[in-house]
């Protein structure tokens, strides 16, 4: 029996870990693995954390480290201290981390320093922009991981360029596994209640609308960029639904950035509500990594409010447009939204978690 400590802390990690936790604890695998789930506390609002545990049937964390988000050094350092204490007590066979947040790096670093093998889900992604805190987290985590689970062939090639070949597995994308499972759960949910949870009535989604999300530090922490994005959304005259990350809401307020009446701001959506909106929208405008991919899974054209992306295949296939943050460029991209004819399957077969567990057993 292998004991796994899983480290999560931020919204996208709850989605990814839910898939793996379900499988680990299923009758097929629970005689070979046991799991201790640690929540660092990086995300703490109910709309950023609690709702995901409830909707995704994620088991309650065995340990909550209560490290709320803050400056990078303080946050990562506090996590490192507390994760080390937890690992000393738990003595796992391996530590499982997801994605590229400060919780990912803290988990991987604490484990590697203690000689505990690390498995990294979503390895090999690169934006080649070291100005992003996530790029630093990815580079460091990949360099100290023993299993590198790559969602795409591009991710495998990125690692090859850095001479990282050992322990690399092309598994497909665990967020694709998640979509397949939770789309079914969505069918059994009450859409009226989901929309109501963020203050929308059913009529909102009956007319065409774009779904937008904005939270990337480079966009929110630069008032000029955030203001330019909001200006572009306003000038587009499209109905836009914007479930807003708390950091973006704070910045809009702090800098008194105007929101035009065609842009409907709500609390962050729960995952099922988000899937419902992604299903019903015309297209997606986002700076999120996960949401870019979900747009692709749902076959919705996407505009990315960044100059580069880690999910390059979505751009190369014509489904995603990198529009940056200049209003004119964003407006042109909105006018030119269209669905390409081709839809290649870049993200695996929906069985990525199973492939990862097999690899963890084999080596
Ligand atoms: C983090 C990740 C980012 C990921 C995102 C997912 C890092 C460096 N960044 O960014 O890669 O895409 O999560 O959503 O790890 N806040 C609240 N309530 C919460 C959480 C955050 O109010 O529950 C506010 C706080 O003011 C906080 C700010 O949001 O300081 C930023 O939170 P933080 O976790 O540092 O970064 P994210 O932007 O969420
Ligand atoms: N998400 C959500 N509600 C929201 C915004 C995003 O449930 O209001 C989900 C989204 O569907 C995806 C994940 O959160 O599964 C992506 O996380 P986020 O955009 O916060 O981070 P990133 O993927 O950029 O790291």
PDB file of N, CA, C and O in Angstrom, residues 9 147 164 186 218 291 310:
ATOM      1  N   UNK A   9      -4.532  23.852  -2.748  1.00  0.00           N
ATOM      2  CA  UNK A   9      -4.664  25.140  -2.065  1.00  0.00           C
ATOM      3  C   UNK A   9      -5.460  26.155  -2.870  1.00  0.00           C
ATOM      4  O   UNK A   9      -6.107  27.022  -2.311  1.00  0.00           O
ATOM      5  N   UNK A 147       8.050  12.013 -10.921  1.00  0.00           N
ATOM      6  CA  UNK A 147       7.092  11.673 -11.977  1.00  0.00           C
ATOM      7  C   UNK A 147       6.609  12.986 -12.545  1.00  0.00           C
ATOM      8  O   UNK A 147       6.138  13.870 -11.806  1.00  0.00           O
ATOM      9  N   UNK A 164      15.025  17.268 -19.553  1.00  0.00           N
ATOM     10  CA  UNK A 164      14.302  16.480 -18.540  1.00  0.00           C
ATOM     11  C   UNK A 164      13.577  15.370 -19.298  1.00  0.00           C
ATOM     12  O   UNK A 164      12.630  15.638 -20.055  1.00  0.00           O
ATOM     13  N   UNK A 186     -23.577  17.622 -14.068  1.00  0.00           N
ATOM     14  CA  UNK A 186     -24.307  18.843 -14.406  1.00  0.00           C
ATOM     15  C   UNK A 186     -25.704  18.513 -14.949  1.00  0.00           C
ATOM     16  O   UNK A 186     -26.685  19.193 -14.651  1.00  0.00           O
ATOM     17  N   UNK A 218      -0.631  39.702 -13.809  1.00  0.00           N
ATOM     18  CA  UNK A 218      -0.121  40.720 -14.738  1.00  0.00           C
ATOM     19  C   UNK A 218      -1.253  41.625 -15.240  1.00  0.00           C
ATOM     20  O   UNK A 218      -1.012  42.770 -15.612  1.00  0.00           O
ATOM     21  N   UNK A 291      -9.520  27.834 -17.933  1.00  0.00           N
ATOM     22  CA  UNK A 291     -10.720  28.216 -18.694  1.00  0.00           C
ATOM     23  C   UNK A 291     -10.432  28.202 -20.207  1.00  0.00           C
ATOM     24  O   UNK A 291     -11.307  27.846 -21.002  1.00  0.00           O
ATOM     25  N   UNK A 310       0.361  28.808 -22.420  1.00  0.00           N
ATOM     26  CA  UNK A 310       1.011  27.498 -22.267  1.00  0.00           C
ATOM     27  C   UNK A 310       0.289  26.473 -23.141  1.00  0.00           C
ATOM     28  O   UNK A 310       0.843  25.423 -23.457  1.00  0.00           O
TER      29      UNK A 310
END
